[in-house]
CSV table of C-alpha atoms and ligand atoms in Angstrom, one decimal:
chain,number,residue,atom,x,y,z
A,30,MET,CA,15.1,2.2,-20.0
A,31,LYS,CA,12.1,0.1,-18.9
A,32,ARG,CA,9.9,-1.6,-21.2
A,33,ARG,CA,6.9,0.3,-20.0
A,34,ASP,CA,8.8,3.6,-20.4
A,35,LEU,CA,9.7,2.6,-24.1
A,36,LEU,CA,6.1,1.9,-24.8
A,37,LYS,CA,4.9,5.2,-23.4
A,38,GLY,CA,7.7,6.8,-25.5
A,39,ALA,CA,6.1,5.2,-28.6
A,40,ALA,CA,2.8,6.5,-27.8
A,41,ALA,CA,4.1,9.8,-27.1
A,42,ILE,CA,6.1,9.9,-30.5
A,43,GLY,CA,2.6,9.1,-32.1
A,44,GLY,CA,1.0,12.1,-30.4
A,45,VAL,CA,-1.9,10.2,-29.3
A,46,VAL,CA,-3.3,8.9,-25.9
A,47,ALA,CA,-5.0,5.6,-25.3
A,48,SER,CA,-8.8,5.8,-25.3
A,49,ALA,CA,-11.8,3.5,-25.2
A,50,ALA,CA,-13.7,5.9,-27.3
A,51,PRO,CA,-14.4,4.0,-30.7
A,52,VAL,CA,-14.8,6.6,-33.3
A,53,VAL,CA,-12.8,9.9,-33.1
A,54,GLY,CA,-10.0,11.0,-35.0
A,55,LEU,CA,-7.4,12.3,-32.8
A,56,GLY,CA,-5.7,15.2,-34.7
A,57,ALA,CA,-2.1,13.8,-35.1
A,58,GLN,CA,0.6,15.8,-36.1
A,59,ARG,CA,0.9,14.0,-39.4
A,60,GLY,CA,-2.1,13.3,-41.6
A,61,ALA,CA,-3.9,16.0,-39.8
A,62,GLY,CA,-7.2,17.2,-40.9
A,63,PRO,CA,-10.7,17.7,-39.8
A,64,ALA,CA,-11.0,15.7,-36.4
A,65,GLN,CA,-14.5,14.7,-37.3
A,66,ALA,CA,-15.9,11.3,-36.3
A,67,ASN,CA,-15.9,9.9,-40.0
A,68,GLN,CA,-12.5,11.3,-41.1
A,69,ALA,CA,-13.8,12.6,-44.3
A,70,GLY,CA,-11.5,15.1,-45.9
A,71,ARG,CA,-8.5,14.3,-43.8
A,72,ARG,CA,-5.5,14.7,-45.9
A,73,PHE,CA,-2.1,12.6,-45.9
A,74,ARG,CA,0.7,11.8,-48.1
A,75,ALA,CA,1.0,8.3,-50.0
A,76,PHE,CA,2.9,6.6,-52.6
A,77,VAL,CA,0.4,6.0,-55.1
A,78,ARG,CA,0.5,4.0,-58.2
A,79,THR,CA,-1.5,5.1,-61.4
A,80,ASN,CA,-1.0,4.2,-65.0
A,81,ALA,CA,1.4,7.2,-65.2
A,82,GLY,CA,3.7,5.2,-62.6
A,83,GLY,CA,4.2,5.7,-58.9
A,84,SER,CA,4.8,8.9,-56.9
A,85,VAL,CA,4.1,10.5,-53.7
A,86,GLN,CA,0.8,12.4,-53.7
A,87,GLU,CA,-1.7,14.0,-51.2
A,88,VAL,CA,-4.8,11.8,-50.6
A,89,ARG,CA,-8.0,13.1,-49.1
A,90,MET,CA,-9.8,10.5,-46.9
A,91,LEU,CA,-13.3,9.4,-47.8
A,92,PRO,CA,-15.6,8.8,-44.9
A,93,LEU,CA,-14.5,5.9,-42.7
A,94,ARG,CA,-16.2,2.7,-43.0
A,95,ASP,CA,-17.7,1.3,-39.6
A,96,ASN,CA,-15.5,-1.8,-39.6
A,97,MET,CA,-12.2,0.0,-40.6
A,98,VAL,CA,-9.2,1.2,-38.6
A,99,VAL,CA,-7.0,4.5,-39.3
A,100,ILE,CA,-3.5,3.7,-38.2
A,101,ARG,CA,-0.5,6.2,-38.4
A,102,THR,CA,2.2,4.5,-40.0
A,103,GLU,CA,5.6,4.1,-38.3
A,104,ALA,CA,7.3,2.0,-40.9
A,105,THR,CA,6.5,-0.4,-43.9
A,106,GLN,CA,8.8,-2.8,-45.8
A,107,CYS,CA,9.4,-3.1,-49.5
A,108,CYS,CA,8.4,-6.4,-50.6
A,109,TYR,CA,10.2,-7.8,-53.7
A,110,THR,CA,6.8,-9.0,-55.1
A,111,ILE,CA,5.6,-5.4,-55.9
A,112,VAL,CA,8.8,-4.0,-57.3
A,113,ASN,CA,7.4,-3.6,-60.7
A,114,GLN,CA,4.2,-1.8,-59.4
A,115,ALA,CA,6.5,0.7,-57.5
A,116,LEU,CA,9.0,1.2,-60.3
A,117,GLY,CA,6.2,1.5,-62.9
A,118,THR,CA,7.9,-1.3,-65.0
A,119,GLY,CA,4.7,-3.5,-65.0
A,120,VAL,CA,1.1,-2.7,-65.7
A,121,ALA,CA,-0.7,-1.1,-62.7
A,122,GLY,CA,-2.4,-3.9,-61.0
A,123,GLY,CA,-2.6,-6.7,-58.4
A,124,ALA,CA,-5.2,-8.5,-56.6
A,125,GLY,CA,-8.7,-7.1,-56.1
A,126,GLY,CA,-9.3,-6.0,-59.7
A,127,ALA,CA,-8.3,-2.9,-62.0
A,128,VAL,CA,-8.4,0.2,-59.9
A,129,ALA,CA,-7.1,3.7,-61.3
A,130,SER,CA,-5.0,4.6,-58.3
A,131,ARG,CA,-3.5,2.2,-55.6
A,132,ILE,CA,-1.5,3.0,-52.6
A,133,LEU,CA,1.2,0.4,-52.7
A,134,GLY,CA,2.3,-1.7,-49.6
A,135,HIS,CA,2.1,-4.8,-47.8
A,136,GLY,CA,1.1,-3.5,-44.4
A,137,GLY,CA,3.5,-2.3,-41.7
A,138,VAL,CA,3.5,-1.1,-38.2
A,139,GLY,CA,2.0,1.8,-36.7
A,140,ILE,CA,-0.3,3.4,-34.0
A,141,VAL,CA,-4.1,3.2,-34.3
A,142,ASP,CA,-5.6,6.6,-34.5
A,143,ALA,CA,-9.3,6.2,-35.0
A,144,VAL,CA,-11.6,3.2,-35.5
A,145,GLY,CA,-15.2,2.9,-36.9
A,146,PRO,CA,-18.1,2.2,-34.5
A,147,ALA,CA,-18.0,-1.7,-35.4
A,148,VAL,CA,-14.4,-2.3,-34.6
A,149,SER,CA,-13.9,-3.9,-31.2
A,150,ARG,CA,-10.5,-5.7,-31.5
A,151,VAL,CA,-8.3,-2.5,-31.4
A,152,ARG,CA,-8.4,0.9,-30.0
A,153,PRO,CA,-6.9,4.2,-30.4
A,154,GLY,CA,-3.4,4.3,-29.0
A,155,ASP,CA,-2.7,0.5,-29.7
A,156,ARG,CA,0.4,-0.3,-31.6
A,157,VAL,CA,-0.3,-2.8,-34.2
A,158,LEU,CA,1.0,-4.7,-37.0
A,159,VAL,CA,-0.8,-4.6,-40.2
A,160,THR,CA,-0.1,-7.9,-41.9
A,161,ASN,CA,0.0,-8.3,-45.6
A,162,THR,CA,-2.5,-11.3,-45.3
A,163,PRO,CA,-5.8,-10.9,-43.1
A,164,ASN,CA,-6.6,-13.4,-40.5
A,165,CYS,CA,-10.4,-12.9,-39.8
A,166,GLY,CA,-10.5,-16.1,-37.7
A,167,GLU,CA,-14.0,-16.9,-38.9
A,168,CYS,CA,-13.8,-17.9,-42.6
A,169,TYR,CA,-13.6,-21.5,-43.9
A,170,ASN,CA,-9.7,-21.5,-44.1
A,171,CYS,CA,-9.3,-19.6,-40.8
A,172,LEU,CA,-11.4,-22.2,-39.0
A,173,ARG,CA,-9.1,-24.7,-40.2
A,174,GLY,CA,-6.0,-23.2,-39.1
A,175,ARG,CA,-5.0,-21.8,-42.4
A,176,GLY,CA,-5.1,-17.9,-41.7
A,177,ASP,CA,-2.2,-17.5,-44.4
A,178,ILE,CA,-5.1,-18.2,-47.0
A,179,CYS,CA,-7.8,-16.1,-45.1
A,180,GLN,CA,-10.6,-15.5,-47.6
A,181,MET,CA,-10.9,-11.9,-46.8
A,182,ASN,CA,-8.0,-11.3,-48.9
A,183,PRO,CA,-8.4,-9.7,-52.1
A,184,SER,CA,-6.5,-12.5,-53.7
A,185,ALA,CA,-9.5,-14.7,-52.6
A,186,GLY,CA,-11.9,-12.5,-54.3
A,187,GLU,CA,-12.5,-9.6,-51.9
A,188,SER,CA,-12.9,-6.1,-53.5
A,189,LEU,CA,-10.5,-3.3,-53.0
A,190,VAL,CA,-12.3,-0.5,-51.0
A,191,PRO,CA,-11.7,3.0,-52.1
A,192,ILE,CA,-10.5,5.0,-48.7
A,193,GLY,CA,-9.7,8.3,-50.4
A,194,GLU,CA,-9.3,10.4,-53.6
A,195,LEU,CA,-6.6,12.4,-55.4
A,196,ALA,CA,-6.8,16.2,-55.8
A,197,ASP,CA,-8.5,15.6,-59.3
A,198,GLY,CA,-11.3,13.4,-57.5
A,199,THR,CA,-9.8,9.9,-58.7
A,200,PRO,CA,-10.6,7.2,-56.1
A,201,VAL,CA,-7.7,5.8,-54.2
A,202,HIS,CA,-7.7,2.2,-53.1
A,203,GLN,CA,-4.9,0.5,-51.2
A,204,HIS,CA,-2.9,-2.7,-52.3
A,205,ASN,CA,-4.4,-5.6,-50.3
A,206,ASN,CA,-6.7,-3.2,-48.5
A,207,THR,CA,-3.8,-2.3,-46.4
A,208,GLY,CA,-1.5,0.1,-48.3
A,209,GLY,CA,1.6,0.8,-46.2
A,210,PHE,CA,3.5,3.5,-48.2
A,211,ALA,CA,1.5,6.3,-46.9
A,212,GLU,CA,1.2,8.4,-43.6
A,213,LEU,CA,-2.0,6.6,-42.9
A,214,MET,CA,-3.1,2.8,-43.3
A,215,ILE,CA,-6.7,2.7,-43.3
A,216,THR,CA,-7.7,-1.1,-43.2
A,217,PHE,CA,-10.1,-3.7,-41.7
A,218,ASP,CA,-9.4,-4.8,-38.2
A,219,TRP,CA,-8.8,-8.4,-39.5
A,220,TYR,CA,-5.5,-7.3,-40.7
A,221,CYS,CA,-4.5,-5.7,-37.4
A,222,VAL,CA,-2.4,-7.7,-34.7
A,223,PRO,CA,-1.3,-6.0,-31.4
A,224,ALA,CA,2.4,-5.2,-31.3
A,225,GLN,CA,2.8,-3.5,-27.9
A,226,ALA,CA,6.5,-4.0,-28.1
A,227,ALA,CA,9.4,-1.8,-27.6
A,228,ALA,CA,11.2,-3.0,-30.6
A,229,PRO,CA,12.1,-0.5,-33.5
A,230,ALA,CA,9.4,0.1,-35.9
A,231,ALA,CA,11.4,-1.0,-38.9
A,232,GLU,CA,12.1,-4.4,-37.3
A,233,LEU,CA,8.5,-5.1,-36.5
A,234,ALA,CA,7.6,-4.0,-39.9
A,235,MET,CA,9.3,-6.8,-41.6
A,236,LEU,CA,7.0,-9.2,-39.8
A,237,GLY,CA,3.9,-7.8,-41.7
A,238,CYS,CA,5.2,-9.9,-44.7
A,239,VAL,CA,8.7,-11.4,-45.3
A,240,GLY,CA,10.0,-11.8,-41.8
A,241,ALA,CA,7.0,-13.8,-40.6
A,242,THR,CA,6.9,-15.7,-43.9
A,243,GLY,CA,10.4,-17.2,-43.4
A,244,LEU,CA,10.2,-17.5,-39.6
A,245,GLY,CA,6.8,-18.9,-39.5
A,246,ALA,CA,7.4,-21.5,-42.2
A,247,VAL,CA,9.8,-23.5,-40.2
A,248,THR,CA,8.6,-22.7,-36.6
A,249,THR,CA,4.9,-22.9,-36.6
A,250,PHE,CA,3.8,-24.0,-40.1
A,251,VAL,CA,6.0,-27.0,-40.5
A,252,PRO,CA,8.0,-26.9,-37.2
A,253,VAL,CA,11.6,-28.5,-38.0
A,254,THR,CA,12.8,-31.0,-35.7
A,255,PHE,CA,15.7,-30.6,-33.4
A,256,GLY,CA,19.0,-32.0,-34.9
A,257,GLU,CA,17.4,-32.5,-38.1
A,258,SER,CA,18.7,-31.0,-41.4
A,259,VAL,CA,17.3,-27.9,-43.1
A,260,VAL,CA,18.3,-26.4,-46.6
A,261,VAL,CA,17.3,-22.9,-47.3
A,262,MET,CA,17.2,-22.0,-50.9
A,263,GLY,CA,17.8,-18.3,-51.2
A,264,ALA,CA,19.0,-15.6,-48.7
A,265,GLY,CA,16.7,-12.8,-49.4
A,266,PRO,CA,14.6,-11.5,-46.3
A,267,ILE,CA,12.3,-14.5,-46.2
A,268,GLY,CA,15.4,-17.1,-46.5
A,269,LEU,CA,17.5,-15.3,-43.8
A,270,SER,CA,14.3,-15.4,-41.5
A,271,ALA,CA,13.9,-19.2,-42.2
A,272,VAL,CA,17.7,-19.5,-41.5
A,273,GLN,CA,17.1,-18.1,-38.1
A,274,GLY,CA,13.9,-20.0,-37.4
A,275,ALA,CA,15.8,-23.4,-38.2
A,276,ARG,CA,18.6,-22.1,-35.7
A,277,ILE,CA,15.9,-21.3,-33.1
A,278,MET,CA,14.3,-24.6,-33.5
A,279,GLY,CA,17.7,-26.4,-33.2
A,280,ALA,CA,18.1,-27.8,-36.7
A,281,ASN,CA,21.5,-29.2,-37.6
A,282,PRO,CA,22.9,-28.6,-40.0
A,283,ILE,CA,21.5,-25.5,-41.7
A,284,ILE,CA,22.7,-25.1,-45.3
A,285,CYS,CA,21.8,-22.0,-47.3
A,286,VAL,CA,22.2,-21.7,-51.1
A,287,GLU,CA,22.5,-18.2,-52.4
A,288,PRO,CA,24.2,-16.6,-55.4
A,289,ILE,CA,25.1,-13.0,-53.6
A,290,ALA,CA,28.3,-13.2,-51.7
A,291,GLU,CA,27.2,-10.6,-49.2
A,292,ARG,CA,23.9,-12.5,-48.5
A,293,ARG,CA,25.9,-15.9,-48.0
A,294,GLU,CA,27.8,-14.1,-45.3
A,295,LEU,CA,24.8,-12.8,-43.7
A,296,ALA,CA,23.4,-16.3,-43.8
A,297,ARG,CA,26.4,-17.6,-42.1
A,298,LYS,CA,26.0,-14.8,-39.4
A,299,LEU,CA,22.6,-15.6,-38.8
A,300,GLY,CA,23.0,-19.2,-38.4
A,301,ALA,CA,23.9,-21.2,-41.5
A,302,HIS,CA,26.5,-23.8,-40.9
A,303,VAL,CA,27.3,-24.2,-44.6
A,304,VAL,CA,26.8,-21.8,-47.5
A,305,LEU,CA,26.8,-22.6,-51.0
A,306,ASP,CA,26.8,-20.8,-54.2
A,307,PRO,CA,24.5,-22.1,-56.8
A,308,ASN,CA,26.4,-20.7,-59.7
A,309,VAL,CA,29.4,-22.6,-58.4
A,310,GLU,CA,27.6,-25.9,-57.8
A,311,GLY,CA,25.3,-25.7,-61.1
A,312,ASP,CA,23.7,-28.9,-61.9
A,313,GLY,CA,25.8,-30.7,-59.2
A,314,LEU,CA,23.8,-28.9,-56.4
A,315,VAL,CA,21.7,-31.6,-55.5
A,316,ALA,CA,24.3,-34.2,-55.5
A,317,LYS,CA,26.3,-32.0,-53.4
A,318,ILE,CA,23.9,-31.5,-50.8
A,319,ARG,CA,22.9,-35.2,-50.6
A,320,GLY,CA,26.9,-35.9,-50.1
A,321,LEU,CA,26.9,-33.4,-47.4
A,322,LEU,CA,23.8,-35.2,-45.6
A,323,SER,CA,24.7,-39.0,-46.3
A,324,GLY,CA,25.9,-39.7,-42.9
A,325,PRO,CA,27.3,-40.9,-40.6
A,326,PRO,CA,26.3,-43.4,-39.5
A,327,ARG,CA,26.5,-45.1,-42.8
A,328,ARG,CA,24.9,-48.4,-41.9
A,329,LYS,CA,21.1,-48.5,-42.5
A,330,LEU,CA,20.5,-50.9,-39.5
A,331,MET,CA,22.3,-48.3,-37.2
A,332,GLY,CA,20.2,-45.6,-38.2
A,333,GLY,CA,22.1,-44.7,-41.4
A,334,ARG,CA,21.1,-44.0,-44.8
A,335,ASP,CA,21.2,-45.7,-48.2
A,336,THR,CA,24.8,-45.1,-49.4
A,337,THR,CA,24.1,-45.5,-53.0
A,338,PRO,CA,25.7,-42.3,-54.7
A,339,ASN,CA,23.3,-39.5,-55.0
A,340,SER,CA,20.3,-41.6,-53.3
A,341,ASP,CA,17.2,-39.6,-52.5
A,342,SER,CA,17.4,-41.0,-48.8
A,343,GLN,CA,20.4,-38.7,-48.5
A,344,GLY,CA,18.6,-35.4,-49.1
A,345,ALA,CA,17.6,-32.9,-46.4
A,346,ASP,CA,14.9,-33.5,-43.9
A,347,PHE,CA,13.6,-30.1,-44.4
A,348,VAL,CA,13.9,-27.8,-47.6
A,349,VAL,CA,12.7,-24.3,-47.5
A,350,ALA,CA,12.3,-22.9,-51.2
A,351,THR,CA,12.3,-19.1,-51.0
A,352,VAL,CA,13.8,-18.2,-54.4
A,353,GLY,CA,11.5,-16.0,-56.8
A,354,ALA,CA,11.7,-15.1,-60.4
A,355,ASP,CA,13.5,-11.9,-61.2
A,356,ILE,CA,11.3,-9.0,-61.8
A,357,VAL,CA,13.9,-6.9,-62.7
A,358,PRO,CA,17.4,-7.8,-63.6
A,359,PRO,CA,19.9,-7.8,-60.4
A,360,THR,CA,22.7,-5.5,-60.6
A,361,VAL,CA,24.6,-7.8,-58.3
A,362,GLU,CA,25.3,-11.6,-58.7
A,363,ARG,CA,22.5,-13.3,-60.7
A,364,GLY,CA,21.1,-16.8,-59.9
A,365,PRO,CA,21.3,-19.4,-62.4
A,366,ASP,CA,17.6,-19.1,-63.5
A,367,PRO,CA,15.8,-16.0,-63.7
A,368,THR,CA,12.5,-17.8,-63.5
A,369,ALA,CA,13.4,-19.8,-60.4
A,370,ILE,CA,12.1,-22.9,-61.9
A,371,GLN,CA,15.5,-24.6,-61.6
A,372,PRO,CA,16.1,-23.8,-57.9
A,373,THR,CA,12.6,-24.9,-57.2
A,374,LEU,CA,13.0,-28.3,-58.8
A,375,GLN,CA,16.4,-28.6,-57.1
A,376,ALA,CA,14.6,-28.0,-54.0
A,377,TRP,CA,12.1,-30.8,-54.6
A,378,GLU,CA,14.8,-33.1,-55.7
A,379,MET,CA,17.2,-32.6,-52.7
A,380,THR,CA,14.3,-33.2,-50.1
A,381,ARG,CA,14.9,-36.7,-48.9
A,382,ALA,CA,12.3,-39.3,-49.3
A,383,GLY,CA,9.8,-38.8,-46.5
A,384,GLY,CA,11.1,-35.4,-46.0
A,385,HIS,CA,9.4,-32.0,-46.0
A,386,LEU,CA,9.4,-29.3,-48.8
A,387,ILE,CA,8.1,-25.9,-48.0
A,388,THR,CA,7.6,-23.5,-50.9
A,389,LEU,CA,7.4,-19.8,-50.3
A,390,GLY,CA,8.7,-18.3,-53.4
A,391,LEU,CA,7.3,-17.1,-56.6
A,392,PRO,CA,8.7,-19.0,-59.5
A,393,ARG,CA,7.6,-18.2,-63.0
A,394,GLY,CA,6.3,-20.8,-65.5
A,395,ASN,CA,5.4,-24.6,-65.0
A,396,ILE,CA,7.1,-27.4,-63.5
A,397,THR,CA,7.5,-31.0,-64.5
A,398,LEU,CA,8.4,-33.9,-62.0
A,399,PRO,CA,8.9,-37.4,-62.4
A,400,ALA,CA,5.5,-38.8,-61.5
A,401,GLY,CA,6.5,-41.9,-59.8
A,402,ALA,CA,8.9,-40.1,-57.5
A,403,TRP,CA,6.4,-37.5,-56.9
A,404,SER,CA,3.6,-40.0,-56.1
A,405,ASN,CA,5.5,-42.6,-54.2
A,406,ARG,CA,8.7,-41.4,-52.6
A,407,GLY,CA,6.9,-39.8,-49.6
A,408,ARG,CA,8.1,-36.1,-50.0
A,409,HIS,CA,5.5,-33.9,-48.1
A,410,HIS,CA,4.9,-30.6,-49.9
A,411,HIS,CA,3.8,-27.7,-47.9
A,412,ALA,CA,2.7,-24.6,-49.9
A,413,GLY,CA,2.4,-21.6,-47.9
A,414,GLN,CA,1.3,-18.0,-48.8
A,415,TYR,CA,2.7,-15.8,-45.8
A,416,GLY,CA,4.6,-18.8,-44.6
A,417,GLY,CA,1.4,-20.6,-43.4
A,418,VAL,CA,1.3,-18.1,-40.7
A,419,ASN,CA,-1.9,-17.6,-38.4
A,420,ALA,CA,-1.2,-13.9,-37.7
A,421,LYS,CA,-3.1,-13.6,-34.7
A,422,SER,CA,-1.6,-16.5,-32.9
A,423,ASP,CA,1.8,-16.5,-34.4
A,424,LEU,CA,3.0,-12.8,-34.4
A,425,PRO,CA,3.0,-12.0,-30.7
A,426,ARG,CA,5.5,-15.0,-30.5
A,427,PHE,CA,7.6,-13.7,-33.3
A,428,ILE,CA,7.6,-10.1,-31.8
A,429,SER,CA,8.8,-11.6,-28.6
A,430,LEU,CA,11.7,-13.3,-30.5
A,431,ILE,CA,12.7,-9.8,-31.7
A,432,GLU,CA,12.3,-8.4,-28.4
A,433,THR,CA,14.8,-10.9,-26.7
A,434,GLY,CA,17.1,-10.8,-29.5
A,435,ALA,CA,16.6,-14.7,-30.6
A,436,PHE,CA,15.4,-13.5,-33.9
A,437,ASP,CA,17.8,-10.7,-35.4
A,438,ALA,CA,15.5,-8.7,-37.5
A,439,GLY,CA,17.9,-5.7,-37.5
A,440,SER,CA,20.6,-7.5,-39.6
A,441,ILE,CA,18.0,-8.1,-42.3
A,442,VAL,CA,16.7,-4.7,-42.4
A,443,THR,CA,19.6,-3.3,-44.3
A,444,ALA,CA,18.3,0.1,-45.4
A,445,THR,CA,15.5,2.6,-44.2
A,446,TYR,CA,14.2,5.6,-46.5
A,447,PRO,CA,11.7,8.3,-46.2
A,448,LEU,CA,8.5,8.1,-47.9
A,449,GLU,CA,9.7,10.5,-50.6
A,450,GLN,CA,12.4,8.0,-51.4
A,451,THR,CA,10.1,5.0,-51.8
A,452,ARG,CA,11.0,4.5,-55.4
A,453,GLU,CA,14.7,4.5,-54.6
A,454,ALA,CA,14.0,2.0,-51.9
A,455,PHE,CA,12.4,-0.4,-54.4
A,456,GLN,CA,14.9,0.1,-56.9
A,457,ALA,CA,17.5,-1.2,-54.4
A,458,VAL,CA,15.3,-4.1,-53.5
A,459,GLY,CA,15.0,-4.8,-57.3
A,460,ASP,CA,18.7,-4.4,-58.0
A,461,ARG,CA,19.2,-6.8,-54.9
A,462,THR,CA,21.8,-4.3,-53.4
A,463,THR,CA,20.0,-4.3,-50.2
A,464,VAL,CA,18.1,-7.2,-48.4
A,465,CYS,CA,15.3,-5.7,-46.8
A,466,ALA,CA,14.4,-2.0,-47.4
A,467,VAL,CA,11.9,-0.3,-45.1
A,468,VAL,CA,10.3,3.0,-45.4
A,469,THR,CA,9.9,4.7,-42.0
A,470,PHE,CA,7.8,7.8,-40.9
A,471,THR,CA,9.2,8.6,-37.3
B,11,ZN,ZN1,5.1,-9.1,-49.3
B,12,ZN,ZN1,-10.3,-15.8,-42.5
């Protein structure tokens, strides 16, 4: 089938037609309701977290704000960072302040169904990615090339906006002002990136957060150098995306460190030349990696490295730390440190003097480093929320990598679930029995 036909097919599934008209709800099969300009009263199902836990409930839309977009969700990815929110094992919360009820999610992919009158970037009928992190293009950070820390994010002080209410009148907000685990995402246009691709929705959805984080970290944020070494700590969806990004950039060798055997095999399949088990290597992991990367050539004046055993000149050119603290205890192989502090420190140590450390995980606690080496040994530390990605410029490139097969998102999306099984999906993610679970609506 031709690409154009596939795109037409995607629009047909959505039950919408492309239109330049900026305000009208189009009466879709799902989330149907009064087809009035402001969308008020439209009903849709969503996985909502309240103080009582998480469950699928019906939400009634409030009037659509002028600068917001209504998107019929096709797929959304279960991010490990919100496992406790979804399972009800943590206090209901998140960025943007305390709210009584919150549709969970880190964005997703879908078809624009209606737009407010102030929206000009997207139109009904467009397939878009809703990113976990906004990219307004106009704030202080966006203007300096750091869309990953765009200040329109609730984590940068933006308030969560109520977009609906439950049957009892409780106002409903959305995680990060995007939601995702709902038939409709109602968000600001600065979260939307065109995704006019024929790729499966479940694969595109992982670019809204984890896929772009790992892929972007090594391709656009800190582009790794052809022929140089990359170590990826952790083979979750971010780590496996980073492994593929390193492969695409021509890194050599690519080493992946991961406690779960199944994930190590996946890392090998997706481009890692060497895989290591941190539970086997223990405190010797850094020395092991330095040894693997010590040469040849072994003479300094022939381009070689210091041959002193365990010298920090022998470490990796690039290290990507993706390990996060355990939110719930895994039911499969556990890493050596549930806080992820140890692998984070090891990542810093195994970065060669003058090399690059990219940190993407969420360790818990504080770290202590040797001050002299931290100050003088030339390691560059790059801290990236959303992998340092500038969504509007980077995601179209990542989407094309999925379309051409250069980036194998399908191997990372290991399970799909319907909305009703959102809780089960997050349980599998928390147990670490699946790599990347996606809830689909089509
Ligand atoms: Zn996420
Ligand atoms: Zn911004």
